[in-house]
JSON list of C-alpha atoms in Angstrom, two decimals:
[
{"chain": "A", "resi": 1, "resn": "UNK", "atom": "CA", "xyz": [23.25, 12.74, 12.44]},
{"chain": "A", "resi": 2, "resn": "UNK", "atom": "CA", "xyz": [19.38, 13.42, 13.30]},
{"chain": "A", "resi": 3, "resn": "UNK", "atom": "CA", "xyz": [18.70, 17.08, 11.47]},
{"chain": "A", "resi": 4, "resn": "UNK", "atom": "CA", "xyz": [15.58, 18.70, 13.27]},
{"chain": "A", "resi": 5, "resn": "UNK", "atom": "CA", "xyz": [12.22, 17.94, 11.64]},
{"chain": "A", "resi": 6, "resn": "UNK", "atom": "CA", "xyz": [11.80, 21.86, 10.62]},
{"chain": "A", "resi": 7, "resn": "UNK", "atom": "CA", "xyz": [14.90, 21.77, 8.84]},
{"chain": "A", "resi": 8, "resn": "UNK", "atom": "CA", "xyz": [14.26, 18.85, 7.15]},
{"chain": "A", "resi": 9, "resn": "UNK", "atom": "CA", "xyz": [10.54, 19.99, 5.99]},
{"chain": "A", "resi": 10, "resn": "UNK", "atom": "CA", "xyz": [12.41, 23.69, 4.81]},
{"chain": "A", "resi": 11, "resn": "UNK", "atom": "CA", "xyz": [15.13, 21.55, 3.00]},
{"chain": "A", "resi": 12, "resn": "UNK", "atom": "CA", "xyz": [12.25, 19.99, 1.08]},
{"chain": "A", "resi": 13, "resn": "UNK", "atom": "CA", "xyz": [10.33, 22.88, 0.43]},
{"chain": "A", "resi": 14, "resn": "UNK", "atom": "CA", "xyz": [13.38, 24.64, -0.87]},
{"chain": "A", "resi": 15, "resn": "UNK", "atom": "CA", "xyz": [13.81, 21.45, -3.61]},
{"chain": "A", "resi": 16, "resn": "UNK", "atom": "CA", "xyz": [10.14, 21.59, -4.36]},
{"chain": "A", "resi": 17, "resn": "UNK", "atom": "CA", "xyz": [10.14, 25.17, -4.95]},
{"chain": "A", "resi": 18, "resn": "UNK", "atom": "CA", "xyz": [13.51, 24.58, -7.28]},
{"chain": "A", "resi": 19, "resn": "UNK", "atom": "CA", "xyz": [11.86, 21.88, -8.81]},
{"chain": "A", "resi": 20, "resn": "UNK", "atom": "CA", "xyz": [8.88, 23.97, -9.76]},
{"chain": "A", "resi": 21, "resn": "UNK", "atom": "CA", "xyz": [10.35, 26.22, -11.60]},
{"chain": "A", "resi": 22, "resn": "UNK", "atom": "CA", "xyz": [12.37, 23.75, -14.03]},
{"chain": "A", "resi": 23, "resn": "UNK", "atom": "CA", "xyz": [8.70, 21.97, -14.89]},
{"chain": "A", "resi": 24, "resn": "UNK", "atom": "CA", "xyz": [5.22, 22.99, -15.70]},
{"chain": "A", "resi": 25, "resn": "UNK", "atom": "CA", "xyz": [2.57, 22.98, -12.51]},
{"chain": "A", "resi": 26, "resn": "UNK", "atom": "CA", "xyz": [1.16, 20.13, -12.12]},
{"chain": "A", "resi": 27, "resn": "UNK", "atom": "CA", "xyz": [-3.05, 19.91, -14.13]},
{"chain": "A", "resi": 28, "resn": "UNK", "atom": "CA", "xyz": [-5.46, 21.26, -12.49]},
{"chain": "A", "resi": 29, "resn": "UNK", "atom": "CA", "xyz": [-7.58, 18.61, -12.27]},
{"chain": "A", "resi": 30, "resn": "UNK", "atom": "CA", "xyz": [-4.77, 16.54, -10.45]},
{"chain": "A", "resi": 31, "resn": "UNK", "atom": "CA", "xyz": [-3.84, 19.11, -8.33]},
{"chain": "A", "resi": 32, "resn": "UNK", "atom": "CA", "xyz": [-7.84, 18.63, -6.96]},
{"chain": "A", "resi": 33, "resn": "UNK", "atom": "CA", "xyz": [-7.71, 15.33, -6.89]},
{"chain": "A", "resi": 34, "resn": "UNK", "atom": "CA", "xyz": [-4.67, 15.43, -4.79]},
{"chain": "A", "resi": 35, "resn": "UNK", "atom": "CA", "xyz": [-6.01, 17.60, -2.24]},
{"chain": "A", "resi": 36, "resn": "UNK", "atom": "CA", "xyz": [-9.58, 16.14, -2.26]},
{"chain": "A", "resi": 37, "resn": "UNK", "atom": "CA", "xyz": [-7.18, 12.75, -1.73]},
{"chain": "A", "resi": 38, "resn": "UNK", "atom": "CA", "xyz": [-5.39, 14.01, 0.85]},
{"chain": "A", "resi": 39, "resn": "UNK", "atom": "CA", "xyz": [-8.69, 15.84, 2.71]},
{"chain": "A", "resi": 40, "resn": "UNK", "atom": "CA", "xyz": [-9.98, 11.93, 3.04]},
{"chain": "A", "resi": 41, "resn": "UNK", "atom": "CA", "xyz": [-6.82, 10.41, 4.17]},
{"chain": "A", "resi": 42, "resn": "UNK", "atom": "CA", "xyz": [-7.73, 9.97, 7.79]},
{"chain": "A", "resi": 43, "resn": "UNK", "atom": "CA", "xyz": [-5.03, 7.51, 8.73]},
{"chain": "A", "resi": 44, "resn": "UNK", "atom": "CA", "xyz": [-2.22, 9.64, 8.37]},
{"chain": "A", "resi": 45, "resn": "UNK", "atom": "CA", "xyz": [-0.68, 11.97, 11.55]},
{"chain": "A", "resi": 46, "resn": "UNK", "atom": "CA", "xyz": [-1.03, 15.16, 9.45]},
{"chain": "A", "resi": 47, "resn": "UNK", "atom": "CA", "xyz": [-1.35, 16.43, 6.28]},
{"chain": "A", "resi": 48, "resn": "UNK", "atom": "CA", "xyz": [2.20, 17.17, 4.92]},
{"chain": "A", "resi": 49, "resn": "UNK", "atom": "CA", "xyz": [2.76, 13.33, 5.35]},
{"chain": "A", "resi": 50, "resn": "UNK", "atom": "CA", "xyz": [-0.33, 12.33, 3.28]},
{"chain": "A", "resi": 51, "resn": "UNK", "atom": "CA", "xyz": [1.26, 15.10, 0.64]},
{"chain": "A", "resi": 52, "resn": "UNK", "atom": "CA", "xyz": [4.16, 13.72, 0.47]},
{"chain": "A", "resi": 53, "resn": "UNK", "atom": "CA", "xyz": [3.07, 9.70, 1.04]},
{"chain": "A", "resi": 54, "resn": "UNK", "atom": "CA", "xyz": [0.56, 9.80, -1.43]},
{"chain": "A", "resi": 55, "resn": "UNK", "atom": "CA", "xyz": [2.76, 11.83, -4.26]},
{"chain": "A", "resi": 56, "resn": "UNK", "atom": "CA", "xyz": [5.77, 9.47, -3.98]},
{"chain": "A", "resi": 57, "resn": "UNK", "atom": "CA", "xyz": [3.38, 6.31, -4.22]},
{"chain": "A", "resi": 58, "resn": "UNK", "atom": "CA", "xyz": [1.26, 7.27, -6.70]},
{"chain": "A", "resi": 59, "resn": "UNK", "atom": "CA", "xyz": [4.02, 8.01, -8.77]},
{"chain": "A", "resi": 60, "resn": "UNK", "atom": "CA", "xyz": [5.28, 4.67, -8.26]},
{"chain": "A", "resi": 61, "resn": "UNK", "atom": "CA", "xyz": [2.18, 3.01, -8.74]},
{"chain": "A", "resi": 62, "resn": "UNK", "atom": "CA", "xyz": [1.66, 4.35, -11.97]},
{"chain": "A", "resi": 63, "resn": "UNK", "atom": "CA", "xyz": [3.32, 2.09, -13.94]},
{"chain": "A", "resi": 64, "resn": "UNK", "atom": "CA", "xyz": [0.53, -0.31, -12.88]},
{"chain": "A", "resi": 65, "resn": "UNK", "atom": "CA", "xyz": [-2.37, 1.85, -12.52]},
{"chain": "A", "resi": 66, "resn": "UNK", "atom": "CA", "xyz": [-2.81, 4.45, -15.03]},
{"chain": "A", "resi": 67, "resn": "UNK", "atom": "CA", "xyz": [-5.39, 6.70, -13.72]},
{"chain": "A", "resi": 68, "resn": "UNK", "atom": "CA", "xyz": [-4.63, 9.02, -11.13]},
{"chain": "A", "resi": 69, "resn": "UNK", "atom": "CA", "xyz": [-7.92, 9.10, -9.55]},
{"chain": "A", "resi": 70, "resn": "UNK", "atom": "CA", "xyz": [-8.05, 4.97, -9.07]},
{"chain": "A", "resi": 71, "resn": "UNK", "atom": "CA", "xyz": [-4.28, 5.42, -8.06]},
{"chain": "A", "resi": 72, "resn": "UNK", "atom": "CA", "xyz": [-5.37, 8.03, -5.25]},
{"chain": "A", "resi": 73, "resn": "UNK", "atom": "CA", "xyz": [-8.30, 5.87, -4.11]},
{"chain": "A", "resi": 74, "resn": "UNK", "atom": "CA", "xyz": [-6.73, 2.50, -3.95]},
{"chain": "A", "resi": 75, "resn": "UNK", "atom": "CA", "xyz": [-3.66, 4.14, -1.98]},
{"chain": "A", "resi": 76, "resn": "UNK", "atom": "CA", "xyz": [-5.81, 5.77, 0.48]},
{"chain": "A", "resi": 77, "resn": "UNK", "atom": "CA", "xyz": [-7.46, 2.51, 0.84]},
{"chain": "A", "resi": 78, "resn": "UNK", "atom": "CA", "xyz": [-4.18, 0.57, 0.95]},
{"chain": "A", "resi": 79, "resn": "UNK", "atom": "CA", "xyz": [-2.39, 3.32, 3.79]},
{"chain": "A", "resi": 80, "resn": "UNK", "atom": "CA", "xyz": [-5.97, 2.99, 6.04]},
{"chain": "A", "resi": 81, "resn": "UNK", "atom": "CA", "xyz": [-6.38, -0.68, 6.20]},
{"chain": "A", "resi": 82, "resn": "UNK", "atom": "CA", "xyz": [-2.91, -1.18, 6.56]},
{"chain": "A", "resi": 83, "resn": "UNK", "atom": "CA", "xyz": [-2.64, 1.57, 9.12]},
{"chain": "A", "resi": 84, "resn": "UNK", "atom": "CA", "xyz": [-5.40, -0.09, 10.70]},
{"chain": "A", "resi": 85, "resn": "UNK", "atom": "CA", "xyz": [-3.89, -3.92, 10.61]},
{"chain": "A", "resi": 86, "resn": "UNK", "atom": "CA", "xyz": [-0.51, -2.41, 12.57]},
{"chain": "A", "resi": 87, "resn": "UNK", "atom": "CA", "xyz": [1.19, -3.02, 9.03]},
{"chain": "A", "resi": 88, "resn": "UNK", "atom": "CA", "xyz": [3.50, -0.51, 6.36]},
{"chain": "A", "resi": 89, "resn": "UNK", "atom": "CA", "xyz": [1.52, 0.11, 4.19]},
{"chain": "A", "resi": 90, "resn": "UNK", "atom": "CA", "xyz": [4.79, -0.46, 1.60]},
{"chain": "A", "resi": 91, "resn": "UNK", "atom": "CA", "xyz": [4.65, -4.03, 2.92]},
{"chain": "A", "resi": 92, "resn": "UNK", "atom": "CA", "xyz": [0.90, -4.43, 1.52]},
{"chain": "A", "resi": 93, "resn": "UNK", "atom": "CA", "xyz": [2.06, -2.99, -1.76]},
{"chain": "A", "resi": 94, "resn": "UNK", "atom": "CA", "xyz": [4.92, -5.21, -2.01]},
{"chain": "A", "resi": 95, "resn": "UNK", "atom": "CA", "xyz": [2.11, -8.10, -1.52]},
{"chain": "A", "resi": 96, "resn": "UNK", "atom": "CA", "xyz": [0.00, -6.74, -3.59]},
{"chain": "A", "resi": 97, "resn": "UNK", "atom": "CA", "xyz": [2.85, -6.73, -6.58]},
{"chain": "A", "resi": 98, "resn": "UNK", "atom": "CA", "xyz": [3.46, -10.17, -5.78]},
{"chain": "A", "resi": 99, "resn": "UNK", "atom": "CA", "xyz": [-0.21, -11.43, -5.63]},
{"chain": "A", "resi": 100, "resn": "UNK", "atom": "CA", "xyz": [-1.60, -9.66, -8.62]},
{"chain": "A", "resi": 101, "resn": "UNK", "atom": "CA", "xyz": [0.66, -7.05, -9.73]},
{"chain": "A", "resi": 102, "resn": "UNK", "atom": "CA", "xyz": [-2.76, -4.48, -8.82]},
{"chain": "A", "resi": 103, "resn": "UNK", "atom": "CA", "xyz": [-5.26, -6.38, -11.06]},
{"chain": "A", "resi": 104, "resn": "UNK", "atom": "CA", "xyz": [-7.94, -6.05, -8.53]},
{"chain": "A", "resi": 105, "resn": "UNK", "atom": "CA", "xyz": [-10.05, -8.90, -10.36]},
{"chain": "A", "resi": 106, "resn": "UNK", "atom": "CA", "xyz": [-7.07, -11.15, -10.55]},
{"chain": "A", "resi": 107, "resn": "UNK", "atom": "CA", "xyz": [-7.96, -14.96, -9.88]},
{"chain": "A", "resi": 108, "resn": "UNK", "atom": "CA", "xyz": [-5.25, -17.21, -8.88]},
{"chain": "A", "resi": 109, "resn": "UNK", "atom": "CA", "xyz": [-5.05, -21.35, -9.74]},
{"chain": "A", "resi": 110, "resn": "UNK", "atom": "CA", "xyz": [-6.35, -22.10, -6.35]},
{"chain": "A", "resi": 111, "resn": "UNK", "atom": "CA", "xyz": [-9.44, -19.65, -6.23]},
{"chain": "A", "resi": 112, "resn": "UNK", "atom": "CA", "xyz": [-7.92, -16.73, -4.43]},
{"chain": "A", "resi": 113, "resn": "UNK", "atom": "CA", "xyz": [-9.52, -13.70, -5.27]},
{"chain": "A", "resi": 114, "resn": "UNK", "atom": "CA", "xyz": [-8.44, -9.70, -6.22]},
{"chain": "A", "resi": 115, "resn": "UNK", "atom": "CA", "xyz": [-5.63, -7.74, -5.28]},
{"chain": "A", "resi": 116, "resn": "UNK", "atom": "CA", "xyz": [-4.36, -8.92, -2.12]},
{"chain": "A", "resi": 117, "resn": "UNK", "atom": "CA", "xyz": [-5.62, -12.48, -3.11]},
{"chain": "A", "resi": 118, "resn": "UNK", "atom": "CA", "xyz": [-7.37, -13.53, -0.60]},
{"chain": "A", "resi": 119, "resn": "UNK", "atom": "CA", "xyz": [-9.07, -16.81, -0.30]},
{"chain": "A", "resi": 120, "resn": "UNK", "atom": "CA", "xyz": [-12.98, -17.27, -1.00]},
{"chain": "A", "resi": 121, "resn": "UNK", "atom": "CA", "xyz": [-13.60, -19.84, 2.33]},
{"chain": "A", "resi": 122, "resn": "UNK", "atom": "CA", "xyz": [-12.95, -16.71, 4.40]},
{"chain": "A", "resi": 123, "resn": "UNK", "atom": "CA", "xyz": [-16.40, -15.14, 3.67]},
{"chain": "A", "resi": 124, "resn": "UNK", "atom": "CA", "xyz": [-17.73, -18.70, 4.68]},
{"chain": "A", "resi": 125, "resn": "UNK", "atom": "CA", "xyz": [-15.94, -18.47, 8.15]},
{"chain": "A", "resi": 126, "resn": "UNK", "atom": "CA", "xyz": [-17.18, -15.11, 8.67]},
{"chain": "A", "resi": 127, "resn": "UNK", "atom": "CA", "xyz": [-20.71, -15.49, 7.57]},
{"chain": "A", "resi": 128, "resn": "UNK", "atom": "CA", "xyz": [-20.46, -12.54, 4.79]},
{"chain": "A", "resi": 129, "resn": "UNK", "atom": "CA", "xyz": [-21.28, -14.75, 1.89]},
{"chain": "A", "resi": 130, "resn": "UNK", "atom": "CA", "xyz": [-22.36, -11.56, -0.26]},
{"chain": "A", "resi": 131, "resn": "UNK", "atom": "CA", "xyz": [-18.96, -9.87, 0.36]},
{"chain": "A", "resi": 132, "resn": "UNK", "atom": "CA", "xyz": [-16.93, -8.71, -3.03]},
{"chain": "A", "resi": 133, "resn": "UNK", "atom": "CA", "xyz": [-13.48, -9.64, -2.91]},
{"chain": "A", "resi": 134, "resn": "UNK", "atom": "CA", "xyz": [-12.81, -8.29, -6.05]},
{"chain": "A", "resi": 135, "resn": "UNK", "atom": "CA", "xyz": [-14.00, -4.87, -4.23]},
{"chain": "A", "resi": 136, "resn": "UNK", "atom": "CA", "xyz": [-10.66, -3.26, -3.00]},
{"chain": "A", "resi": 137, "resn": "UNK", "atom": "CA", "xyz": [-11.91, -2.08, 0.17]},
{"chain": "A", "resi": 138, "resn": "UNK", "atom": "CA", "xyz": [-13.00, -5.59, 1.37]},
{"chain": "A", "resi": 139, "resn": "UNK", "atom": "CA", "xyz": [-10.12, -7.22, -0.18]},
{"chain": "A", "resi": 140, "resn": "UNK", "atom": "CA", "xyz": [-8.08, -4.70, 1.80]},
{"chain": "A", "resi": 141, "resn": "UNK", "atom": "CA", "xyz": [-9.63, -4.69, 4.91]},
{"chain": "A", "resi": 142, "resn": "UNK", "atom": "CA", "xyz": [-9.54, -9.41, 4.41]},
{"chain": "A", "resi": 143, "resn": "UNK", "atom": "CA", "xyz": [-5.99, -9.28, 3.74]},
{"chain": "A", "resi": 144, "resn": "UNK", "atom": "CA", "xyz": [-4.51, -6.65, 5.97]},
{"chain": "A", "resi": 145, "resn": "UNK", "atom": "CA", "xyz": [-6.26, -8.44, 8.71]},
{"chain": "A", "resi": 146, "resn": "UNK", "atom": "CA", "xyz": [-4.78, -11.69, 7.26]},
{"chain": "A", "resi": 147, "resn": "UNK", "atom": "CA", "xyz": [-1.76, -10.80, 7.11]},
{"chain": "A", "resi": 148, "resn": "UNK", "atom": "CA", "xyz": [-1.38, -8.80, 10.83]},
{"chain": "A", "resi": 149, "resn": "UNK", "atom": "CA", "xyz": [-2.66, -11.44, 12.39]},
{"chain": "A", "resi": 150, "resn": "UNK", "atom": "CA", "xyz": [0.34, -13.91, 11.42]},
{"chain": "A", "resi": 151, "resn": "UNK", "atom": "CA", "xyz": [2.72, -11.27, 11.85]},
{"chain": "A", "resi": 152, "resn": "UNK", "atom": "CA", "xyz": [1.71, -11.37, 15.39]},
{"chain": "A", "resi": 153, "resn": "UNK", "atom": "CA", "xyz": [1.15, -15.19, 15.47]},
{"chain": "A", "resi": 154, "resn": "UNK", "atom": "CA", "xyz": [5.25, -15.16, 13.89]},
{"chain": "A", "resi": 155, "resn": "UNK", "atom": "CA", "xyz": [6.08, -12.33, 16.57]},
{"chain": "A", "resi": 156, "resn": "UNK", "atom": "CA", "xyz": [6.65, -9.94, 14.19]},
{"chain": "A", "resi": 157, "resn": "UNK", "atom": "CA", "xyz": [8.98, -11.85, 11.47]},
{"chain": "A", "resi": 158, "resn": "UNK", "atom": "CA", "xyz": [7.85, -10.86, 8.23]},
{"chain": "A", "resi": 159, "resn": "UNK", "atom": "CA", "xyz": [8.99, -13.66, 6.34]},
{"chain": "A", "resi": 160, "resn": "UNK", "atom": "CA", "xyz": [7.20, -16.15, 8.36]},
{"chain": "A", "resi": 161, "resn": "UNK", "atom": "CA", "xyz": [4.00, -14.12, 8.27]},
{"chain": "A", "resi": 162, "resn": "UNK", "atom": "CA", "xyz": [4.69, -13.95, 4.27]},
{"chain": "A", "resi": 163, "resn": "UNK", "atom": "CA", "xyz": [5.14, -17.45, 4.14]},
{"chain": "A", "resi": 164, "resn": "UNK", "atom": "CA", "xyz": [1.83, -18.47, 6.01]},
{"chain": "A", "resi": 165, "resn": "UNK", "atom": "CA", "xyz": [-0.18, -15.61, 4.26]},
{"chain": "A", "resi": 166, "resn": "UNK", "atom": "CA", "xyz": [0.72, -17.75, 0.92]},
{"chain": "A", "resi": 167, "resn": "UNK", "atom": "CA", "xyz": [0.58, -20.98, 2.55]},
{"chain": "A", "resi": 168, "resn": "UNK", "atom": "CA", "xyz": [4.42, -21.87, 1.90]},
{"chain": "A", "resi": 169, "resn": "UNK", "atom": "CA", "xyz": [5.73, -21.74, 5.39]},
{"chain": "A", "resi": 170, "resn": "UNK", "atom": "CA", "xyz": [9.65, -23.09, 5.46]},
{"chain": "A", "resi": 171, "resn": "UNK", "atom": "CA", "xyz": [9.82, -22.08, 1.46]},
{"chain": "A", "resi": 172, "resn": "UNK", "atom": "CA", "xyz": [11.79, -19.10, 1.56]},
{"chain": "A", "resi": 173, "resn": "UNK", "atom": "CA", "xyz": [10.57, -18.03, -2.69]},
{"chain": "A", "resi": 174, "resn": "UNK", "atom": "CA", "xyz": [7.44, -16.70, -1.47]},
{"chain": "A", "resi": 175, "resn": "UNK", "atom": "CA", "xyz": [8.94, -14.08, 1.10]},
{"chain": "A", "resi": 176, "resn": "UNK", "atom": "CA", "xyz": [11.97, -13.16, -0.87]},
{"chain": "A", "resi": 177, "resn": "UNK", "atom": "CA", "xyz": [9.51, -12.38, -3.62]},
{"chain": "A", "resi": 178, "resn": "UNK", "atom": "CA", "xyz": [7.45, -10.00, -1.95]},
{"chain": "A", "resi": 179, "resn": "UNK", "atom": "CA", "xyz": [10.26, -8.07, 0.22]},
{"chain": "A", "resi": 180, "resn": "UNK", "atom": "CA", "xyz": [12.26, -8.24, -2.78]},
{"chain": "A", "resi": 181, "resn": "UNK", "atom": "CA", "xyz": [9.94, -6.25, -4.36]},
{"chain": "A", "resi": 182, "resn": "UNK", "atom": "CA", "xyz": [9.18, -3.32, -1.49]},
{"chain": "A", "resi": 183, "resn": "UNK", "atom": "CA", "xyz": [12.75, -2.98, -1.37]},
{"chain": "A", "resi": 184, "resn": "UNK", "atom": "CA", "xyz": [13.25, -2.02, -5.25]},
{"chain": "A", "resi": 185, "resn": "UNK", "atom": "CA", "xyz": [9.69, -0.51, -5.65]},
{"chain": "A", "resi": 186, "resn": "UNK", "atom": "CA", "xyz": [7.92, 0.26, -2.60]},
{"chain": "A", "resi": 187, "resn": "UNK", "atom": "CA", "xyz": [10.74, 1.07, 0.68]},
{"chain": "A", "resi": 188, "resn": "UNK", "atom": "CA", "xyz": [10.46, 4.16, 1.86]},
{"chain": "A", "resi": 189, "resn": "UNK", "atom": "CA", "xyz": [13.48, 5.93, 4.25]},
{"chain": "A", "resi": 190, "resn": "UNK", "atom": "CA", "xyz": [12.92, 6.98, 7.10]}
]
């Protein structure tokens, strides 16, 4: 049963309000950083949705990321290039766990380079030898492509896109890996 969207956003404030009164507000300094966040978050259909998308993720990111400011930034990043791309932005997380489990200057046996480890020959091919792919916004913006483009080139079948973003098409580890990991960290229902 489909409940009306009104409902569903009074439902939530209800728990939120319940919820605030059983814990302490959140710091001030987060609560600015969460709406100065939010304020740049142009890739999302309204506000409420960054709210709530950037809460949720950020508090599942910080396991790997500490610091709620770098947590903020890299998700905006991470929900704009993805947005961008035609990809969830989960998915890109899920990679992202996979690749380099958020280590932005992660280096892999092969030369692939920061968080969504993309290869080096890319800048090469697109004459931008002085880009920084240890610099998350170009790493984003390099693998989000990347990986939208074989999504289409695979007709939208993830695991084949996974499989030729890693360059292990027909291995099935590769895939399983990465959407093993948005479903137990990253999924989101609708």
């Amino acid at each position: 049963m489909k409940y009306p969207y009104w409902l569903c956003a009074l439902t939530l404030v209800a728990a939120m309000q319940a919820s605030a009164s059983i814990r302490q507000a959140p710091e001030p300094e987060l609560r600015d950083l969460m709406q100065r966040t939010v304020a740049e978050a142009g890739s999302f259909q309204d506000r409420f949705d960054a709210e709530v998308w950037l809460l949720d993720m950020s508090t599942r990111l910080k396991r790997f990321m500490p610091d709620a400011g770098e947590r903020l930034t890299l998700l905006r990043l991470v929900h704009q290039e993805a947005s961008k791309a035609g990809l969830k932005p989960e998915w890109v997380l899920a990679l992202i766990h996979a690749e380099s489990h958020f280590d932005r200057f992660a280096i892999s046996s092969v030369g692939a380079q920061g968080m969504m480890q993309v290869m080096p020959f890319w800048k090469a091919e697109l004459g931008r030898p002085q880009d920084n792919l240890t610099d998350n916004a170009t790493n984003l913006r390099y693998g989000c492509t990347i990986l939208s483009y074989y999504l289409k080139k695979e007709n939208g079948d993830i695991n084949r896109a996974l499989a030729r973003y890693n360059g292990s098409l027909g291995k099935p580890h590769y895939p399983a890996k990465v959407l093993g990991f948005w479903q137990d960290f990253w999924y989101v229902r609708p």
